[in-house]
Amino acid sequence: MKSKFYELPALSYDYKALEPYISEEQLRIHHDKHHQAYVDGANALLKKFDARKSGETFDAKAAAKELSFHVGGYLLHTLFWKNMGSPDKCGGEPDGLIAEYIEKDFGSFENFKKEYSQVAISTEGSGWAALSLCRNTNRIFIQQIEKHNVNSIPSHRIMMVLDVWEHAYYIDYKNVRPEYVEAFWNLVNWDEINRRIKVWLDSPL
Ligand code: MN
């Protein structure tokens, strides 16, 4: 049995694909520098876990905290790239399963968009807005994530995220986070969110 390390996933679209809502410059630095930093941070940490077997000093509390930060950052960015796409093909109103959940739990897409945007805009400092689906209750929820610290609830799985760290939007929107959050709705890949919902509902408990 062999362990693995994290690798930066390539984007499934080119760096100009999210324009004019997210610029090539913004996307390049976010993916190539910031996401890469979490990959590197996670791998450095994994090396510390490996080294503790041969007796190297190991701070378990610090390691647990770093694991949440770097691995959380790695995973959330990986999800984020996937739940966006070119505005030619993405954005607009959802259809399929996600549209049914939104109608059932929020009454309308307008209500859902408003609440999700509020959660994103009101995140203090650095963090994320996340949409999750609870299989115990068949309900969708909007959560706020501080930094990259995902609170793990086993019955919930994240279906969509929006990065509201300043590094995600500062080149394009400066300090005006609400404009960036509004722009995001032109990029949401609803097909990918529907695919994730189906995988989660179909996987064994
Ligand atoms: Mn980010």
PDB file of C-alpha atoms and ligand atoms in Angstrom:
ATOM      1  CA  MET A   1       0.000   0.000   0.000  1.00  0.00           C
ATOM      2  CA  LYS A   2       1.364   3.375  -1.072  1.00  0.00           C
ATOM      3  CA  SER A   3       0.472   6.868   0.146  1.00  0.00           C
ATOM      4  CA  LYS A   4      -0.022   9.766  -2.233  1.00  0.00           C
ATOM      5  CA  PHE A   5       0.480  13.522  -2.173  1.00  0.00           C
ATOM      6  CA  TYR A   6      -1.762  16.326  -3.348  1.00  0.00           C
ATOM      7  CA  GLU A   7      -1.423  17.726  -6.880  1.00  0.00           C
ATOM      8  CA  LEU A   8      -2.751  20.949  -8.331  1.00  0.00           C
ATOM      9  CA  PRO A   9      -5.668  19.964 -10.572  1.00  0.00           C
ATOM     10  CA  ALA A  10      -5.659  21.574 -14.027  1.00  0.00           C
ATOM     11  CA  LEU A  11      -8.655  23.762 -14.827  1.00  0.00           C
ATOM     12  CA  SER A  12     -11.196  22.216 -17.183  1.00  0.00           C
ATOM     13  CA  TYR A  13     -11.380  25.539 -19.087  1.00  0.00           C
ATOM     14  CA  ASP A  14      -8.817  28.088 -20.177  1.00  0.00           C
ATOM     15  CA  TYR A  15      -7.797  31.115 -18.142  1.00  0.00           C
ATOM     16  CA  LYS A  16      -9.914  33.493 -20.213  1.00  0.00           C
ATOM     17  CA  ALA A  17     -13.044  31.337 -19.988  1.00  0.00           C
ATOM     18  CA  LEU A  18     -14.597  33.189 -17.047  1.00  0.00           C
ATOM     19  CA  GLU A  19     -14.187  36.657 -18.555  1.00  0.00           C
ATOM     20  CA  PRO A  20     -15.523  39.279 -18.262  1.00  0.00           C
ATOM     21  CA  TYR A  21     -16.610  38.280 -14.726  1.00  0.00           C
ATOM     22  CA  ILE A  22     -13.246  36.868 -13.598  1.00  0.00           C
ATOM     23  CA  SER A  23     -10.218  38.054 -15.579  1.00  0.00           C
ATOM     24  CA  GLU A  24      -7.386  35.906 -16.864  1.00  0.00           C
ATOM     25  CA  GLU A  25      -4.961  37.690 -14.522  1.00  0.00           C
ATOM     26  CA  GLN A  26      -7.196  37.103 -11.499  1.00  0.00           C
ATOM     27  CA  LEU A  27      -7.800  33.449 -12.342  1.00  0.00           C
ATOM     28  CA  ARG A  28      -4.130  32.735 -13.103  1.00  0.00           C
ATOM     29  CA  ILE A  29      -2.862  34.111  -9.801  1.00  0.00           C
ATOM     30  CA  HIS A  30      -5.685  32.472  -7.865  1.00  0.00           C
ATOM     31  CA  HIS A  31      -5.181  29.032  -9.415  1.00  0.00           C
ATOM     32  CA  ASP A  32      -1.420  28.971 -10.098  1.00  0.00           C
ATOM     33  CA  LYS A  33      -0.254  30.756  -6.945  1.00  0.00           C
ATOM     34  CA  HIS A  34      -2.887  30.556  -4.210  1.00  0.00           C
ATOM     35  CA  HIS A  35      -4.291  27.080  -4.902  1.00  0.00           C
ATOM     36  CA  GLN A  36      -0.732  25.823  -5.474  1.00  0.00           C
ATOM     37  CA  ALA A  37       0.254  27.200  -2.048  1.00  0.00           C
ATOM     38  CA  TYR A  38      -2.387  24.994  -0.369  1.00  0.00           C
ATOM     39  CA  VAL A  39      -1.182  21.972  -2.329  1.00  0.00           C
ATOM     40  CA  ASP A  40       2.377  22.705  -1.160  1.00  0.00           C
ATOM     41  CA  GLY A  41       1.229  23.370   2.415  1.00  0.00           C
ATOM     42  CA  ALA A  42      -0.772  20.142   2.551  1.00  0.00           C
ATOM     43  CA  ASN A  43       2.149  18.112   1.177  1.00  0.00           C
ATOM     44  CA  ALA A  44       4.637  19.652   3.628  1.00  0.00           C
ATOM     45  CA  LEU A  45       2.256  18.659   6.398  1.00  0.00           C
ATOM     46  CA  LEU A  46       1.886  15.103   5.062  1.00  0.00           C
ATOM     47  CA  LYS A  47       5.677  14.837   5.183  1.00  0.00           C
ATOM     48  CA  LYS A  48       5.536  15.789   8.885  1.00  0.00           C
ATOM     49  CA  PHE A  49       2.960  13.046   9.471  1.00  0.00           C
ATOM     50  CA  ASP A  50       5.269  10.571   7.682  1.00  0.00           C
ATOM     51  CA  ALA A  51       8.335  11.741   9.635  1.00  0.00           C
ATOM     52  CA  ARG A  52       6.687  11.225  13.034  1.00  0.00           C
ATOM     53  CA  LYS A  53       6.919   7.462  12.471  1.00  0.00           C
ATOM     54  CA  SER A  54      10.693   7.716  12.735  1.00  0.00           C
ATOM     55  CA  GLY A  55      10.503   9.747  15.925  1.00  0.00           C
ATOM     56  CA  GLU A  56      10.673  13.347  14.663  1.00  0.00           C
ATOM     57  CA  THR A  57       9.075  15.897  16.973  1.00  0.00           C
ATOM     58  CA  PHE A  58       5.398  16.193  16.171  1.00  0.00           C
ATOM     59  CA  ASP A  59       2.874  18.706  17.496  1.00  0.00           C
ATOM     60  CA  ALA A  60      -0.451  16.898  17.066  1.00  0.00           C
ATOM     61  CA  LYS A  61      -2.579  19.933  17.912  1.00  0.00           C
ATOM     62  CA  ALA A  62      -0.788  22.173  15.411  1.00  0.00           C
ATOM     63  CA  ALA A  63      -0.883  19.426  12.788  1.00  0.00           C
ATOM     64  CA  ALA A  64      -4.649  18.949  13.178  1.00  0.00           C
ATOM     65  CA  LYS A  65      -5.182  22.668  12.739  1.00  0.00           C
ATOM     66  CA  GLU A  66      -2.876  22.889   9.716  1.00  0.00           C
ATOM     67  CA  LEU A  67      -4.572  19.877   8.162  1.00  0.00           C
ATOM     68  CA  SER A  68      -7.913  21.641   8.318  1.00  0.00           C
ATOM     69  CA  PHE A  69      -6.416  24.782   6.772  1.00  0.00           C
ATOM     70  CA  HIS A  70      -4.308  23.418   3.913  1.00  0.00           C
ATOM     71  CA  VAL A  71      -6.380  20.378   2.978  1.00  0.00           C
ATOM     72  CA  GLY A  72      -9.550  22.462   3.329  1.00  0.00           C
ATOM     73  CA  GLY A  73      -8.010  25.078   1.019  1.00  0.00           C
ATOM     74  CA  TYR A  74      -6.967  22.437  -1.490  1.00  0.00           C
ATOM     75  CA  LEU A  75     -10.413  20.787  -1.575  1.00  0.00           C
ATOM     76  CA  LEU A  76     -12.522  23.940  -1.568  1.00  0.00           C
ATOM     77  CA  HIS A  77     -10.585  25.433  -4.504  1.00  0.00           C
ATOM     78  CA  THR A  78     -10.872  22.163  -6.431  1.00  0.00           C
ATOM     79  CA  LEU A  79     -14.654  22.291  -5.966  1.00  0.00           C
ATOM     80  CA  PHE A  80     -14.808  25.995  -6.779  1.00  0.00           C
ATOM     81  CA  TRP A  81     -13.135  25.658 -10.223  1.00  0.00           C
ATOM     82  CA  LYS A  82     -15.499  22.826 -11.082  1.00  0.00           C
ATOM     83  CA  ASN A  83     -18.685  24.613 -10.061  1.00  0.00           C
ATOM     84  CA  MET A  84     -17.951  27.462 -12.469  1.00  0.00           C
ATOM     85  CA  GLY A  85     -17.710  27.667 -16.235  1.00  0.00           C
ATOM     86  CA  SER A  86     -17.863  29.973 -19.213  1.00  0.00           C
ATOM     87  CA  PRO A  87     -20.762  32.456 -19.036  1.00  0.00           C
ATOM     88  CA  ASP A  88     -21.751  31.278 -22.548  1.00  0.00           C
ATOM     89  CA  LYS A  89     -22.739  27.914 -21.087  1.00  0.00           C
ATOM     90  CA  CYS A  90     -23.262  28.622 -17.382  1.00  0.00           C
ATOM     91  CA  GLY A  91     -25.093  31.001 -15.082  1.00  0.00           C
ATOM     92  CA  GLY A  92     -28.733  31.940 -15.276  1.00  0.00           C
ATOM     93  CA  GLU A  93     -31.492  30.016 -13.540  1.00  0.00           C
ATOM     94  CA  PRO A  94     -30.872  26.418 -12.490  1.00  0.00           C
ATOM     95  CA  ASP A  95     -32.719  23.389 -13.801  1.00  0.00           C
ATOM     96  CA  GLY A  96     -32.904  19.702 -12.862  1.00  0.00           C
ATOM     97  CA  LEU A  97     -32.496  18.431  -9.290  1.00  0.00           C
ATOM     98  CA  ILE A  98     -30.979  21.616  -7.869  1.00  0.00           C
ATOM     99  CA  ALA A  99     -33.939  23.635  -9.182  1.00  0.00           C
ATOM    100  CA  GLU A 100     -36.290  21.197  -7.403  1.00  0.00           C
ATOM    101  CA  TYR A 101     -34.387  21.497  -4.105  1.00  0.00           C
ATOM    102  CA  ILE A 102     -34.310  25.291  -4.347  1.00  0.00           C
ATOM    103  CA  GLU A 103     -38.053  25.461  -5.028  1.00  0.00           C
ATOM    104  CA  LYS A 104     -38.776  23.061  -2.132  1.00  0.00           C
ATOM    105  CA  ASP A 105     -36.483  24.651   0.483  1.00  0.00           C
ATOM    106  CA  PHE A 106     -36.313  28.322  -0.522  1.00  0.00           C
ATOM    107  CA  GLY A 107     -39.541  28.904  -2.456  1.00  0.00           C
ATOM    108  CA  SER A 108     -37.798  30.546  -5.408  1.00  0.00           C
ATOM    109  CA  PHE A 109     -34.407  30.968  -7.053  1.00  0.00           C
ATOM    110  CA  GLU A 110     -34.584  34.653  -6.171  1.00  0.00           C
ATOM    111  CA  ASN A 111     -34.836  33.819  -2.442  1.00  0.00           C
ATOM    112  CA  PHE A 112     -32.007  31.299  -2.700  1.00  0.00           C
ATOM    113  CA  LYS A 113     -29.719  33.683  -4.603  1.00  0.00           C
ATOM    114  CA  LYS A 114     -30.401  36.458  -2.095  1.00  0.00           C
ATOM    115  CA  GLU A 115     -29.604  34.285   0.942  1.00  0.00           C
ATOM    116  CA  TYR A 116     -26.495  32.726  -0.625  1.00  0.00           C
ATOM    117  CA  SER A 117     -25.230  36.176  -1.643  1.00  0.00           C
ATOM    118  CA  GLN A 118     -25.855  37.531   1.876  1.00  0.00           C
ATOM    119  CA  VAL A 119     -23.944  34.650   3.429  1.00  0.00           C
ATOM    120  CA  ALA A 120     -21.033  35.263   1.021  1.00  0.00           C
ATOM    121  CA  ILE A 121     -20.968  39.036   1.444  1.00  0.00           C
ATOM    122  CA  SER A 122     -21.232  38.902   5.244  1.00  0.00           C
ATOM    123  CA  THR A 123     -18.373  36.406   5.743  1.00  0.00           C
ATOM    124  CA  GLU A 124     -15.972  38.111   8.144  1.00  0.00           C
ATOM    125  CA  GLY A 125     -12.418  38.306   6.841  1.00  0.00           C
ATOM    126  CA  SER A 126     -11.579  35.308   4.684  1.00  0.00           C
ATOM    127  CA  GLY A 127     -13.926  32.443   3.954  1.00  0.00           C
ATOM    128  CA  TRP A 128     -16.460  30.773   1.732  1.00  0.00           C
ATOM    129  CA  ALA A 129     -20.178  30.406   1.158  1.00  0.00           C
ATOM    130  CA  ALA A 130     -21.125  26.762   0.663  1.00  0.00           C
ATOM    131  CA  LEU A 131     -24.265  24.962  -0.418  1.00  0.00           C
ATOM    132  CA  SER A 132     -24.661  21.534   1.138  1.00  0.00           C
ATOM    133  CA  LEU A 133     -27.176  18.718   0.815  1.00  0.00           C
ATOM    134  CA  CYS A 134     -28.168  16.758   3.929  1.00  0.00           C
ATOM    135  CA  ARG A 135     -29.116  13.171   3.133  1.00  0.00           C
ATOM    136  CA  ASN A 136     -30.742  12.566   6.529  1.00  0.00           C
ATOM    137  CA  THR A 137     -33.370  15.229   5.928  1.00  0.00           C
ATOM    138  CA  ASN A 138     -33.234  15.700   2.118  1.00  0.00           C
ATOM    139  CA  ARG A 139     -32.733  19.451   2.574  1.00  0.00           C
ATOM    140  CA  ILE A 140     -30.219  21.904   1.168  1.00  0.00           C
ATOM    141  CA  PHE A 141     -28.419  24.391   3.422  1.00  0.00           C
ATOM    142  CA  ILE A 142     -26.183  27.408   2.952  1.00  0.00           C
ATOM    143  CA  GLN A 143     -23.164  27.463   5.246  1.00  0.00           C
ATOM    144  CA  GLN A 144     -20.449  29.986   5.988  1.00  0.00           C
ATOM    145  CA  ILE A 145     -16.893  28.655   6.171  1.00  0.00           C
ATOM    146  CA  GLU A 146     -14.268  30.612   8.106  1.00  0.00           C
ATOM    147  CA  LYS A 147     -10.906  30.580   6.339  1.00  0.00           C
ATOM    148  CA  HIS A 148     -10.854  27.008   4.978  1.00  0.00           C
ATOM    149  CA  ASN A 149     -12.170  25.371   8.129  1.00  0.00           C
ATOM    150  CA  VAL A 150     -15.007  23.217   6.881  1.00  0.00           C
ATOM    151  CA  ASN A 151     -17.086  21.928   9.761  1.00  0.00           C
ATOM    152  CA  SER A 152     -17.530  18.328   8.810  1.00  0.00           C
ATOM    153  CA  ILE A 153     -21.095  17.041   9.191  1.00  0.00           C
ATOM    154  CA  PRO A 154     -21.145  13.447   7.947  1.00  0.00           C
ATOM    155  CA  SER A 155     -24.675  13.617   6.502  1.00  0.00           C
ATOM    156  CA  HIS A 156     -23.887  16.846   4.592  1.00  0.00           C
ATOM    157  CA  ARG A 157     -21.908  17.108   1.400  1.00  0.00           C
ATOM    158  CA  ILE A 158     -20.877  20.353  -0.244  1.00  0.00           C
ATOM    159  CA  MET A 159     -22.422  20.888  -3.670  1.00  0.00           C
ATOM    160  CA  MET A 160     -21.251  24.418  -4.523  1.00  0.00           C
ATOM    161  CA  VAL A 161     -18.824  26.957  -3.063  1.00  0.00           C
ATOM    162  CA  LEU A 162     -17.956  30.592  -3.579  1.00  0.00           C
ATOM    163  CA  ASP A 163     -14.536  31.834  -2.501  1.00  0.00           C
ATOM    164  CA  VAL A 164     -14.762  35.232  -0.795  1.00  0.00           C
ATOM    165  CA  TRP A 165     -11.136  35.558   0.281  1.00  0.00           C
ATOM    166  CA  GLU A 166      -9.818  38.887  -1.015  1.00  0.00           C
ATOM    167  CA  HIS A 167      -7.286  36.993  -3.161  1.00  0.00           C
ATOM    168  CA  ALA A 168     -10.263  35.658  -5.146  1.00  0.00           C
ATOM    169  CA  TYR A 169     -11.458  39.049  -6.391  1.00  0.00           C
ATOM    170  CA  TYR A 170      -9.146  41.923  -5.463  1.00  0.00           C
ATOM    171  CA  ILE A 171      -7.531  42.342  -8.916  1.00  0.00           C
ATOM    172  CA  ASP A 172     -10.936  42.596 -10.616  1.00  0.00           C
ATOM    173  CA  TYR A 173     -13.176  44.152  -7.966  1.00  0.00           C
ATOM    174  CA  LYS A 174     -10.821  45.740  -5.427  1.00  0.00           C
ATOM    175  CA  ASN A 175     -12.704  45.945  -2.113  1.00  0.00           C
ATOM    176  CA  VAL A 176     -16.184  45.693  -3.653  1.00  0.00           C
ATOM    177  CA  ARG A 177     -17.061  42.138  -2.670  1.00  0.00           C
ATOM    178  CA  PRO A 178     -20.811  42.473  -3.455  1.00  0.00           C
ATOM    179  CA  GLU A 179     -20.052  43.120  -7.165  1.00  0.00           C
ATOM    180  CA  TYR A 180     -17.901  39.997  -7.317  1.00  0.00           C
ATOM    181  CA  VAL A 181     -20.620  37.940  -5.598  1.00  0.00           C
ATOM    182  CA  GLU A 182     -23.203  39.220  -8.113  1.00  0.00           C
ATOM    183  CA  ALA A 183     -20.842  38.372 -11.009  1.00  0.00           C
ATOM    184  CA  PHE A 184     -20.500  34.780  -9.712  1.00  0.00           C
ATOM    185  CA  TRP A 185     -24.120  34.042 -10.669  1.00  0.00           C
ATOM    186  CA  ASN A 186     -23.137  34.371 -14.353  1.00  0.00           C
ATOM    187  CA  LEU A 187     -20.600  31.560 -13.929  1.00  0.00           C
ATOM    188  CA  VAL A 188     -22.414  28.880 -11.912  1.00  0.00           C
ATOM    189  CA  ASN A 189     -22.193  25.486 -13.586  1.00  0.00           C
ATOM    190  CA  TRP A 190     -25.592  24.047 -12.642  1.00  0.00           C
ATOM    191  CA  ASP A 191     -24.916  20.842 -14.612  1.00  0.00           C
ATOM    192  CA  GLU A 192     -21.934  20.114 -12.361  1.00  0.00           C
ATOM    193  CA  ILE A 193     -24.011  20.820  -9.241  1.00  0.00           C
ATOM    194  CA  ASN A 194     -26.723  18.458 -10.507  1.00  0.00           C
ATOM    195  CA  ARG A 195     -24.057  15.830 -11.192  1.00  0.00           C
ATOM    196  CA  ARG A 196     -22.717  16.165  -7.636  1.00  0.00           C
ATOM    197  CA  ILE A 197     -26.212  15.897  -6.147  1.00  0.00           C
ATOM    198  CA  LYS A 198     -26.901  12.712  -8.105  1.00  0.00           C
ATOM    199  CA  VAL A 199     -23.588  11.120  -7.064  1.00  0.00           C
ATOM    200  CA  TRP A 200     -24.302  11.934  -3.389  1.00  0.00           C
ATOM    201  CA  LEU A 201     -27.882  10.638  -3.513  1.00  0.00           C
ATOM    202  CA  ASP A 202     -26.813   7.445  -5.334  1.00  0.00           C
ATOM    203  CA  SER A 203     -23.827   6.577  -3.136  1.00  0.00           C
ATOM    204  CA  PRO A 204     -24.422   4.010  -0.371  1.00  0.00           C
ATOM    205  CA  LEU A 205     -24.957   5.298   3.176  1.00  0.00           C
TER     206      LEU A 205
HETATM  207 MN    MN B   1      -9.056  31.227  -2.973  1.00  0.00          MN
END
